[in-house]
Short mmCIF file of C-alpha atoms in Angstrom, two decimals:
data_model
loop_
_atom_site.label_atom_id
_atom_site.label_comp_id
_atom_site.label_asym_id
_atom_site.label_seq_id
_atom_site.Cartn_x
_atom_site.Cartn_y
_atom_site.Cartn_z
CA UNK A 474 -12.16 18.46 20.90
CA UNK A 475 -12.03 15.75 18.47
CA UNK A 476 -8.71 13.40 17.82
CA UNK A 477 -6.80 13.89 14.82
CA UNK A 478 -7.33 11.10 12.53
CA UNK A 479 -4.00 9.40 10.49
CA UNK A 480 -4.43 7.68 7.69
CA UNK A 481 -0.81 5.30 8.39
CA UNK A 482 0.57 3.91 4.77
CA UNK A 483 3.23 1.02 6.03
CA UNK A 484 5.44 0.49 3.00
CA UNK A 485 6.85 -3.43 2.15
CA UNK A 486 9.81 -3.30 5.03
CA UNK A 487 6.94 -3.31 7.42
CA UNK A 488 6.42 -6.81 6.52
CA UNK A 489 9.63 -8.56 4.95
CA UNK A 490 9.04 -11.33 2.37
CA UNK A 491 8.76 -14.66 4.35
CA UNK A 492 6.43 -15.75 7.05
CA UNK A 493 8.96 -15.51 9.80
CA UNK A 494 9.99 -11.67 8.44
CA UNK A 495 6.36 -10.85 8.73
CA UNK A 496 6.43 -11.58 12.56
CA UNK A 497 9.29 -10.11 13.29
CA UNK A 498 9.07 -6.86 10.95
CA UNK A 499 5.20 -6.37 12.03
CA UNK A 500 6.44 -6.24 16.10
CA UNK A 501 8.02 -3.15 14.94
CA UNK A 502 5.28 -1.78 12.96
CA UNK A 503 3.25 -2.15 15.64
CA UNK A 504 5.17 -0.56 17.69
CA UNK A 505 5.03 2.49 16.00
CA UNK A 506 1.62 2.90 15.73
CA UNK A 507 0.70 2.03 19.44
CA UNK A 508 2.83 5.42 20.21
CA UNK A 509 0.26 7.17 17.91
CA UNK A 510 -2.62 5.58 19.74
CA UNK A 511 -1.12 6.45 23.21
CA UNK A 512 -0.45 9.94 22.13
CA UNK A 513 -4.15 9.97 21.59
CA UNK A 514 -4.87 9.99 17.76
CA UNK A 515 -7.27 8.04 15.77
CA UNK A 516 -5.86 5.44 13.34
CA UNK A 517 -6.43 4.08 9.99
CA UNK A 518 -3.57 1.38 8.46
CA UNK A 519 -2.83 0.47 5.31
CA UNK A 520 -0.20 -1.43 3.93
CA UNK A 521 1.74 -2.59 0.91
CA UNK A 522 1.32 -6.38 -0.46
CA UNK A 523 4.08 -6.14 -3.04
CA UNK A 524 6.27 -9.62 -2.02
CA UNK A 525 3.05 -11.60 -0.27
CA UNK A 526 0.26 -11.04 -3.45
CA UNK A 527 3.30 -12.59 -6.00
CA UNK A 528 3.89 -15.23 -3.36
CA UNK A 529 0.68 -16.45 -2.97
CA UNK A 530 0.22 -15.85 -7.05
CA UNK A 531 3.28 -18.04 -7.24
CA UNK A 532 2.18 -20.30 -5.10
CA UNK A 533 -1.90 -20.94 -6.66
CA UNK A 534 -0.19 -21.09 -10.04
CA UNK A 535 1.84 -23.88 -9.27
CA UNK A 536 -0.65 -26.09 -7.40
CA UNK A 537 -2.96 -25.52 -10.52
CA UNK A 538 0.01 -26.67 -12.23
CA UNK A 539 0.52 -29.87 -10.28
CA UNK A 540 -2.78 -30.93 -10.16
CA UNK A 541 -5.52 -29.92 -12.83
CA UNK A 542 -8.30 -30.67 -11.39
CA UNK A 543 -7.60 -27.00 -9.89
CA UNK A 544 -7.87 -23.54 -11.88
CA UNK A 545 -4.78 -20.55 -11.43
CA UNK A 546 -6.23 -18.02 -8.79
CA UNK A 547 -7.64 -14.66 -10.07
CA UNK A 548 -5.43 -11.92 -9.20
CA UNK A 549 -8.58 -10.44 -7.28
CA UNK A 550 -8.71 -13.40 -4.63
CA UNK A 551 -4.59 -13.08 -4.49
CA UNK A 552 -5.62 -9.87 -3.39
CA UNK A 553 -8.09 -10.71 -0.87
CA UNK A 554 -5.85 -13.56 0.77
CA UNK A 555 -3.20 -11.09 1.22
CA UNK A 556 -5.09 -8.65 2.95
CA UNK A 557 -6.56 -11.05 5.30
CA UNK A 558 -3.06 -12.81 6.48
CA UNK A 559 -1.51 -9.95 6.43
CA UNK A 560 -4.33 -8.36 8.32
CA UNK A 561 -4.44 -11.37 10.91
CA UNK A 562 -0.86 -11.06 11.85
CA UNK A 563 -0.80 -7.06 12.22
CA UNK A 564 -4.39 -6.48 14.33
CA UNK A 565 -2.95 -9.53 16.96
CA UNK A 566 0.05 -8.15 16.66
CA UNK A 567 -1.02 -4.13 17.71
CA UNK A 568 -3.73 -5.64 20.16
CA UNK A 569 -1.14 -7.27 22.14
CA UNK A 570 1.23 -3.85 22.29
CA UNK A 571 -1.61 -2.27 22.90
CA UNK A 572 -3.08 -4.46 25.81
CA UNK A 573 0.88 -4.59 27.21
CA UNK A 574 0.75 -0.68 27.58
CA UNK A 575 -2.52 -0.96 29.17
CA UNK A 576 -4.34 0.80 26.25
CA UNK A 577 -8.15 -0.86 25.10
CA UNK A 578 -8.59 -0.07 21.37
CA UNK A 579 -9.99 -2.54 19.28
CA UNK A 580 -8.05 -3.83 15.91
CA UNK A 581 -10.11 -4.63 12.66
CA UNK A 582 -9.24 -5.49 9.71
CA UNK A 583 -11.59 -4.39 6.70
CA UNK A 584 -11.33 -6.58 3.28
CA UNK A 585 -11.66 -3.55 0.77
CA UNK A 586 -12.69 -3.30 -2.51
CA UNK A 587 -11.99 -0.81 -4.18
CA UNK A 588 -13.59 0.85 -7.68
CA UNK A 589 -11.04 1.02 -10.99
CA UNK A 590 -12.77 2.26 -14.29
CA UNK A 591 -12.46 -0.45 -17.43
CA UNK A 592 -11.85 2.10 -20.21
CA UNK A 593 -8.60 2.93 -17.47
CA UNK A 594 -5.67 3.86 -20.43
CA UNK A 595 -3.60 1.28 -18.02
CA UNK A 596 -5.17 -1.78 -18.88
CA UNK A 597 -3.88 -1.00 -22.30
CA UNK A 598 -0.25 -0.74 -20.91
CA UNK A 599 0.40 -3.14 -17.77
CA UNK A 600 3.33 -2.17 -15.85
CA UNK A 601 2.87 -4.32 -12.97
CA UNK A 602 5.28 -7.37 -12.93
CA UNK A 603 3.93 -10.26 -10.98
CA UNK A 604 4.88 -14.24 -10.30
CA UNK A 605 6.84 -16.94 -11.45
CA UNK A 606 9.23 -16.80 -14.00
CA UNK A 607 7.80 -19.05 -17.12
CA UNK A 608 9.44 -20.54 -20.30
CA UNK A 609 8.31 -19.84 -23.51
CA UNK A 610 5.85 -22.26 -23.78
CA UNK A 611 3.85 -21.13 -20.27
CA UNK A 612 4.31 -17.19 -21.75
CA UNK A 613 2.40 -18.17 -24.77
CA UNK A 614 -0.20 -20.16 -23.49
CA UNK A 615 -0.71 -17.14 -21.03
CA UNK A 616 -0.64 -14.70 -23.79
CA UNK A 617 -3.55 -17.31 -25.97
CA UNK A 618 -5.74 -16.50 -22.41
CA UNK A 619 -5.61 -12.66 -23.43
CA UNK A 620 -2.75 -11.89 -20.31
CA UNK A 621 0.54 -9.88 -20.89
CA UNK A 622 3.43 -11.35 -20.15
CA UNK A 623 7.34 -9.82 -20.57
CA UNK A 624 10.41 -11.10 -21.04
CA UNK A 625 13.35 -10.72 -18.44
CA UNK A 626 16.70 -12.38 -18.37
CA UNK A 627 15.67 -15.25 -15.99
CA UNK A 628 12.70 -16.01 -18.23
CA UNK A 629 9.16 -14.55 -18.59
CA UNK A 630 6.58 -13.07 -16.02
CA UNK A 631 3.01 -11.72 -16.22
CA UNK A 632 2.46 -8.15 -16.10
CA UNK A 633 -0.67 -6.85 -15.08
CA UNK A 634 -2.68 -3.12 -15.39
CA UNK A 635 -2.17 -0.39 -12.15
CA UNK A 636 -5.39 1.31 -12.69
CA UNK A 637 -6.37 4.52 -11.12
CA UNK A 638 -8.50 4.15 -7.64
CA UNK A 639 -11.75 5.76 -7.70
CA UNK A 640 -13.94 5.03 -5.00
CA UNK A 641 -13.89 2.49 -1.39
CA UNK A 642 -16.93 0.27 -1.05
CA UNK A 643 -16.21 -0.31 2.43
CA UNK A 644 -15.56 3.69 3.35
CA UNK A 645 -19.05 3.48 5.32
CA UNK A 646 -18.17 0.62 7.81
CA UNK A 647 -14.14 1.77 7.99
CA UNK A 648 -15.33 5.25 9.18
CA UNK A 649 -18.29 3.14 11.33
CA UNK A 650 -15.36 1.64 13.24
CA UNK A 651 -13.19 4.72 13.21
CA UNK A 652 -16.19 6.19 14.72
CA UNK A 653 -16.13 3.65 17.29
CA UNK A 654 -12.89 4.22 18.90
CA UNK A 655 -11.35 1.29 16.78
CA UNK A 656 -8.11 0.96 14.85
CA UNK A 657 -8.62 0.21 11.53
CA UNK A 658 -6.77 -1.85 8.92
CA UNK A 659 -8.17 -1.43 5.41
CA UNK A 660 -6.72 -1.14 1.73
CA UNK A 661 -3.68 -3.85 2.03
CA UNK A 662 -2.12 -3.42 -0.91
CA UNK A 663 -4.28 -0.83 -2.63
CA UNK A 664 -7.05 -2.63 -2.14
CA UNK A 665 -8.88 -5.12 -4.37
CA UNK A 666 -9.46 -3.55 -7.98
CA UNK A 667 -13.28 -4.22 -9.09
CA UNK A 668 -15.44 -3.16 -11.96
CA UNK A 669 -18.67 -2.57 -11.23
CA UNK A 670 -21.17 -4.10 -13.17
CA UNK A 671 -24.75 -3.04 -12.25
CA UNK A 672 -25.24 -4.39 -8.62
CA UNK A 673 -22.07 -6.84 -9.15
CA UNK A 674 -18.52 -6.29 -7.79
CA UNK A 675 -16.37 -7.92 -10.89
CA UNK A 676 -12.67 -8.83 -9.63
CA UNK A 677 -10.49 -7.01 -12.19
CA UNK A 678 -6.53 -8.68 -13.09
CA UNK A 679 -5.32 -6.02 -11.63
CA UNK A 680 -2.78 -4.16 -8.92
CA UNK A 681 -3.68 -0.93 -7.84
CA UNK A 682 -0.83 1.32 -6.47
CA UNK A 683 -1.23 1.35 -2.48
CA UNK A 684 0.01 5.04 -2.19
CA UNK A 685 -2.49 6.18 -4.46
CA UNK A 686 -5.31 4.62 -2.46
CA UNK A 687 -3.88 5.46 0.95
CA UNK A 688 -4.83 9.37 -0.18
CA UNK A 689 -8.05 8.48 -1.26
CA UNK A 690 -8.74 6.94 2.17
CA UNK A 691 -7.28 9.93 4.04
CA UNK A 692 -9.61 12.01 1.78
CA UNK A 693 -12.42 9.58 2.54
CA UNK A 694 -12.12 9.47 6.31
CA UNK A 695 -11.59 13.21 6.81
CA UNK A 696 -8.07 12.57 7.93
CA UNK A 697 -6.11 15.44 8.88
CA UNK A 698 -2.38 13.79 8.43
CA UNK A 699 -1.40 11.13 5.44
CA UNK A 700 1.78 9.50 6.91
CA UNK A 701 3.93 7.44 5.16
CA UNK A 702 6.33 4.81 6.68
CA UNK A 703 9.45 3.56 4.54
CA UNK A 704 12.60 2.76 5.01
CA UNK A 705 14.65 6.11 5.39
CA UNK A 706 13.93 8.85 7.62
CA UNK A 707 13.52 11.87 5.05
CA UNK A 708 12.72 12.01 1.07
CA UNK A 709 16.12 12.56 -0.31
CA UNK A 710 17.05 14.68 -3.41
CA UNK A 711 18.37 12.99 -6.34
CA UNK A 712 18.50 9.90 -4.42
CA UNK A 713 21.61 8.34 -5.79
CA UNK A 714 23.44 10.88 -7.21
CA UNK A 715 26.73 13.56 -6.26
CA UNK A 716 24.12 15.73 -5.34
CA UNK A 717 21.78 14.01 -3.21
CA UNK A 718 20.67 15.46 0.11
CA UNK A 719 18.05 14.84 2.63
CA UNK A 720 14.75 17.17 2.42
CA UNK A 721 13.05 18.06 5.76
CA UNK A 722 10.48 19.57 3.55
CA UNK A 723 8.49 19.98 0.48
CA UNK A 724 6.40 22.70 -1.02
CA UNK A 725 3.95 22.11 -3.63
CA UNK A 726 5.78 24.17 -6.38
CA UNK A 727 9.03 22.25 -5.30
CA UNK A 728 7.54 19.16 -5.24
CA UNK A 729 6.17 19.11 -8.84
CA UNK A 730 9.16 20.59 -10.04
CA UNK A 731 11.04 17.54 -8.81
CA UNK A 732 8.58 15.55 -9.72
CA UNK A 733 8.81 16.95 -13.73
CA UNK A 734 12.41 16.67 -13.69
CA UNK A 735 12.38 12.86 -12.48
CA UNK A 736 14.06 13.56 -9.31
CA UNK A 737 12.38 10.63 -7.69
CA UNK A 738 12.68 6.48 -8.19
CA UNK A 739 9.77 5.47 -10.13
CA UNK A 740 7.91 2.78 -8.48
CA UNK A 741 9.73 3.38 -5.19
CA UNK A 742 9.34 7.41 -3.61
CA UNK A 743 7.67 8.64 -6.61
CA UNK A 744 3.85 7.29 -5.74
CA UNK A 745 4.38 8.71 -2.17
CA UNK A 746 5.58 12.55 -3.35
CA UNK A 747 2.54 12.13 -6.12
CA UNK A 748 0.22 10.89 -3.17
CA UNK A 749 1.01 13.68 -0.90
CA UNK A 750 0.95 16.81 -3.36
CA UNK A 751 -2.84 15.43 -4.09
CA UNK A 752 -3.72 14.97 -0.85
CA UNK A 753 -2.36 18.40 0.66
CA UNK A 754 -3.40 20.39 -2.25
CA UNK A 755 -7.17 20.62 -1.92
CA UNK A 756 -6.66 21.88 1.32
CA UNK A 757 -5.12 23.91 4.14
CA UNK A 758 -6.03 21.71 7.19
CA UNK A 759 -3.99 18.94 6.12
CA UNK A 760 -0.65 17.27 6.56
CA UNK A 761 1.48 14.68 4.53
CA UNK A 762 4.83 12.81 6.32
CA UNK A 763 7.30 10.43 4.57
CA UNK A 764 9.53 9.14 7.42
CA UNK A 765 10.87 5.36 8.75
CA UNK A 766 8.76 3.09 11.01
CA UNK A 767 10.87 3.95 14.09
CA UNK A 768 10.68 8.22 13.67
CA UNK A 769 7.13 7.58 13.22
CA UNK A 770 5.84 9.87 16.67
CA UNK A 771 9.20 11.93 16.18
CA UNK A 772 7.79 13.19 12.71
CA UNK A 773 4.32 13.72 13.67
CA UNK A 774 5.69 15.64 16.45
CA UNK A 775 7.84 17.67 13.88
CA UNK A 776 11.19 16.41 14.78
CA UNK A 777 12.02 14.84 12.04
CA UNK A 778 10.70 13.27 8.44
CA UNK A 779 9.95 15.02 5.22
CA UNK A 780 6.78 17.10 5.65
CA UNK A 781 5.26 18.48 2.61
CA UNK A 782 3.96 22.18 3.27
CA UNK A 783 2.16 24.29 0.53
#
């Protein structure tokens, strides 16, 4: 009989902020998803990039800044930088819990591309906030490049397009190494948006929602359970209000009903409950989990988390 496959969607407290959070935040991460390997299931990660892709935005900005004999970074390779750190210190990380537990399996990470359509409505309205704060001056000199910048109350910041996935390049060699009795870590942060342009890959400016892509993974994989890892054990209800309660699960029908009535944080639970109705509702066979890094075995085992049921 063949293992169940898990796509695993790590959310940002998986990896902190700083360097040093990373390492200690990833230990537990890893953690987590050994007990999924020893309980015999195959594994796909993915990851958020949230803090790390503005850091290392912030950070290519102002060396082009300092010295001009250096261009700004293209959102694109921001991208691809984060996925690879962030990719170096999880696969050592899960190698060495797995080795420790006596366990063989491989860790990979994949740098994925992933395909966005340029006629996407949200390139026309950017809602991705990224970076440094600038002063007037910097906003407008970004705005004469064609960017979009917005103003907050410590100054102004770019704000870039979240355009809808469409398609993995690198689904064929992922599902080679899933194949292989590998774990897999592909899709940091949603992957890398591109454009394709006859046989060219065109970087697009660009941040494409993780959850979103962590379903279209699952879908492309043939995974049987979507599980996401966050900070709190179950979805609540009306998180923040009199009336907020813990939900140990979802329906379908209850699930866009919530979702209509704004029940859920924008930006925060909302891509996860949106990620989950579209993965479960093409079929019966599958699953979809929203639980914390530490109840990660406890939910698949049905103990615990938020499961989403049609």
């Amino acid at each position: 009989m063949p293992k169940k496959r898990i796509v695993v969607a790590l959310g940002r407290n998986a990896f902190g902020e700083t360097f040093p959070e990373q390492q200690k935040a990833v230990k537990n991460a890893a953690k987590a998803i050994a007990d999924l390997v020893e309980d015999n299931y195959d594994i796909v990660i993915t990851h958020s990039n949230g803090p790390q892709v503005g850091m290392l935005h912030t950070a290519m900005t102002e060396f082009a800044r300092l010295d001009n004999h250096y261009t700004v970074a293209p959102m694109p390779v921001c991208s691809s930088l984060s996925q690879g750190y962030m990719g170096y210190d999880l696969q050592n990380i899960l190698r060495t819990e797995l080795l420790n537990r006596g366990l063989y399996r491989p860790v990979a990470t994949i740098i994925t591309q992933v395909k966005v359509d340029p006629f996407d409505e949200a390139f026309a309205n950017p809602t991705k906030i990224i970076g440094r704060y600038m002063s007037e001056e910097e906003a407008e000199k970004e705005k004469q490049k064609g960017n979009h910048v917005v103003k907050e109350e410590k100054g102004y910041r770019r704000i870039i397009a979240s355009p809808k996935p469409l398609e993995i390049y690198e689904i064929d060699s992922i599902s080679a190494l899933l194949d292989a009795n590998q774990v897999v870590i592909a899709a940091g942060g949603g992957g890398i948006p591109v454009l394709e342009q006859g046989t060219v890959l065109k970087g697009a400016s660009a941040v494409i929602e993780k959850d979103a892509t962590s379903e279209l993974l699952a879908e492309a994989v043939g995974a049987q359970l979507l599980l996401f890892l966050t900070g709190s054990e179950k979805v609540y209800y009306a998180y923040g209000e009199a009336d907020q309660h813990p939900l140990d699960t979802l329906t379908l029908s209850e699930a866009k009903d919530y979702i209509e009535k704004n029940m859920f944080e924008a930006g925060s639970i909302l891509p996860k409950i949106e990620a989950s109705v579209h993965f479960i509702d093409g079929s019966d066979t599958r699953e979809a989990i929203v639980t914390s890094i530490d109840k990660a075995l406890d939910a698949v085992h049905g103990k615990t988390g938020t499961h989403f049921i049609k």
